[in-house]
Amino acid sequence: MHPNPKFRWEDRDAIREFVRAAGFGALFAATPDGPRVAHVPVVWLDDDTLGLHIARGNGIARHLDGATALFAVQGPDAYVSPDWYDLGPDEVPTWNYVTVELEGRMVKMDRDALVAQIDALSAEQEARLAPKPEWTRAKSDPKKIEAMLGAITGYRLEIQAWRGTRKLGQNKPDAARLSAADALEAQGRRALAHWMRNPE
């Protein structure tokens, strides 16, 4: 994460919401085969625990139970031209972004916990699609669900370290930061522009 303390993000409630809204990220772990990453959907199980599942055939899956892993969520990001600050010739290009890293212990789920995790994940994502009628497991052939459950493994990530970064030009004067936000919005980077206008 960026070393500048101005960019440090420590509001756990806001970080939880950021991760919940994204619903997806990259899970990194060291394995005997070298470092591996799995790209996975997640759901909060409680304030300090994420639930996720991975295909059994994924090379990382057999090494996760009991391991320390790092889950990263990337938010909006973009190149920022020094011209946009209107502060003179001594500025340099940079990259603004929002990101979260959650580090913790991985614990393999039993079958019932895996089913509950799948149901919670589906319910959260289906709610975003309203007014579409909600999909539930009950709409599927039970044999297909059983086959799916046999092909995946569920895990809990018990979070022990939270690291968030919001690098949004907080080290610049307000007028310069807002000028860069306007330029980014003109480039179609509306999400990052919104964050830059509301960096706290």
XYZ file of C-alpha atoms in Angstrom:
200
model
C 0.000 0.000 0.000
C 1.123 3.587 -0.555
C 3.406 4.802 2.248
C 2.025 8.368 2.395
C -0.189 8.549 5.523
C -2.486 11.047 3.753
C -3.665 8.192 1.561
C -4.184 5.666 4.353
C -7.778 4.435 4.701
C -8.680 2.947 8.072
C -12.485 3.282 8.286
C -13.460 -0.383 8.569
C -17.169 0.226 8.008
C -16.381 2.076 4.770
C -13.921 -0.625 3.732
C -16.539 -3.325 4.357
C -19.004 -1.440 2.172
C -16.365 -0.975 -0.551
C -15.666 -4.738 -0.573
C -19.392 -5.566 -0.433
C -20.134 -3.246 -3.369
C -17.323 -4.759 -5.442
C -18.166 -8.335 -4.472
C -15.070 -9.609 -6.273
C -11.312 -9.555 -5.902
C -8.018 -11.407 -6.069
C -6.930 -13.929 -3.424
C -3.157 -14.397 -3.163
C -1.303 -17.144 -1.299
C 2.140 -18.700 -1.214
C 2.148 -22.370 -2.226
C 4.865 -25.013 -2.676
C 4.445 -24.340 -6.407
C 5.149 -20.627 -5.932
C 2.797 -17.676 -5.419
C -0.727 -18.187 -6.770
C -3.818 -16.041 -7.195
C -7.493 -16.876 -7.578
C -10.080 -14.345 -8.742
C -13.177 -14.908 -6.624
C -16.544 -13.466 -5.616
C -16.946 -12.864 -1.873
C -19.631 -12.167 0.700
C -19.289 -10.916 4.271
C -20.116 -13.626 6.817
C -19.573 -11.282 9.774
C -17.664 -8.059 10.440
C -14.250 -9.725 10.219
C -14.847 -12.736 7.958
C -15.286 -13.124 4.217
C -16.808 -16.214 2.606
C -15.644 -17.427 -0.792
C -15.412 -20.549 -2.903
C -12.877 -21.820 -5.404
C -12.934 -24.540 -8.045
C -11.342 -27.683 -6.612
C -9.199 -27.877 -9.732
C -7.660 -24.446 -9.093
C -3.989 -24.928 -8.183
C -4.320 -22.690 -5.124
C -7.277 -24.549 -3.568
C -5.435 -27.485 -2.010
C -2.977 -25.158 -0.227
C -5.407 -22.758 1.428
C -6.761 -24.471 4.534
C -4.867 -22.955 7.485
C -2.751 -20.723 5.245
C -2.337 -16.967 5.463
C -3.801 -15.303 2.395
C -4.241 -11.796 1.053
C -7.475 -10.650 -0.595
C -7.251 -7.490 -2.723
C -10.072 -5.399 -4.162
C -9.313 -2.791 -6.810
C -11.554 0.238 -7.097
C -11.453 2.950 -9.737
C -8.019 4.092 -10.921
C -6.557 6.376 -13.584
C -3.483 8.181 -14.798
C -3.398 11.822 -13.682
C -1.640 14.342 -15.923
C 0.375 17.017 -14.084
C -1.169 19.618 -16.420
C -4.563 19.078 -14.779
C -3.394 20.478 -11.438
C -2.528 23.867 -12.959
C 0.256 24.227 -10.391
C 3.176 24.925 -12.715
C 6.034 22.985 -14.296
C 7.298 21.159 -11.208
C 4.450 18.636 -11.025
C 4.873 15.082 -12.305
C 2.453 12.434 -13.594
C 0.865 10.085 -11.081
C -1.793 7.422 -10.777
C -4.780 7.787 -8.452
C -6.666 4.769 -7.155
C -8.716 3.169 -4.425
C -7.785 -0.288 -3.171
C -8.128 -2.567 -0.154
C -6.014 -5.481 1.068
C -7.376 -7.890 3.675
C -4.969 -10.408 5.167
C -5.940 -13.362 7.283
C -6.210 -17.056 7.943
C -8.043 -19.331 5.535
C -10.360 -21.971 7.008
C -12.019 -24.630 4.871
C -15.819 -24.769 5.151
C -17.875 -27.881 5.621
C -20.646 -28.649 3.138
C -23.413 -26.865 5.070
C -21.319 -23.705 5.435
C -20.485 -23.820 1.719
C -24.188 -24.044 0.827
C -24.945 -21.120 3.159
C -22.117 -19.093 1.568
C -23.425 -19.793 -1.950
C -26.961 -18.836 -0.883
C -25.774 -15.607 0.806
C -23.649 -14.629 -2.183
C -26.473 -15.293 -4.639
C -29.026 -13.443 -2.497
C -26.791 -10.366 -2.226
C -26.076 -10.254 -5.957
C -29.647 -11.072 -7.016
C -30.964 -8.193 -4.845
C -28.990 -5.813 -7.085
C -30.962 -7.018 -10.094
C -34.414 -6.098 -8.766
C -37.102 -5.906 -10.012
C -35.993 -9.144 -11.692
C -37.422 -12.103 -9.754
C -34.728 -13.474 -7.462
C -32.876 -16.632 -8.488
C -32.525 -19.177 -5.711
C -31.107 -22.661 -5.518
C -34.686 -23.984 -5.427
C -35.035 -23.081 -9.121
C -32.297 -25.521 -10.123
C -32.182 -29.265 -10.557
C -30.875 -30.623 -7.204
C -28.554 -32.998 -9.089
C -26.891 -30.055 -10.829
C -26.485 -28.253 -7.517
C -24.895 -31.370 -6.003
C -22.510 -31.632 -8.948
C -21.572 -27.962 -8.562
C -20.954 -28.378 -4.830
C -18.678 -31.324 -5.568
C -16.584 -29.177 -7.892
C -15.896 -26.292 -5.479
C -14.435 -25.749 -2.036
C -15.621 -23.051 0.352
C -13.358 -21.026 2.624
C -13.608 -18.426 5.329
C -11.012 -15.646 5.334
C -10.663 -14.632 8.983
C -9.257 -11.123 8.635
C -6.337 -10.178 10.868
C -4.985 -7.121 8.990
C -6.850 -4.369 7.134
C -5.028 -2.098 4.674
C -6.843 0.482 2.620
C -5.520 3.163 0.301
C -7.375 6.082 -1.238
C -4.773 7.937 -3.330
C -6.942 10.801 -4.541
C -4.713 13.865 -4.602
C -5.141 14.662 -0.896
C -1.524 15.914 -0.961
C -2.505 18.699 -3.394
C -4.391 21.946 -2.731
C -8.171 21.482 -2.941
C -8.458 23.552 -6.126
C -5.781 21.450 -7.869
C -7.388 18.174 -6.778
C -10.818 19.329 -7.965
C -9.357 20.528 -11.276
C -7.863 17.065 -11.839
C -11.198 15.471 -10.896
C -12.952 17.615 -13.522
C -10.408 16.532 -16.146
C -10.871 12.872 -15.238
C -14.640 13.179 -15.467
C -14.241 14.725 -18.932
C -12.236 11.591 -19.826
C -15.127 9.383 -18.686
C -13.546 8.416 -15.352
C -16.610 9.439 -13.339
C -16.154 7.001 -10.453
C -12.617 8.153 -9.671
C -13.625 11.804 -10.124
C -16.376 11.273 -7.550
C -13.883 9.790 -5.062
C -11.477 12.690 -5.652
C -14.215 15.210 -4.911
C -15.042 13.335 -1.699
C -11.703 12.022 -0.411
C -12.666 11.857 3.288
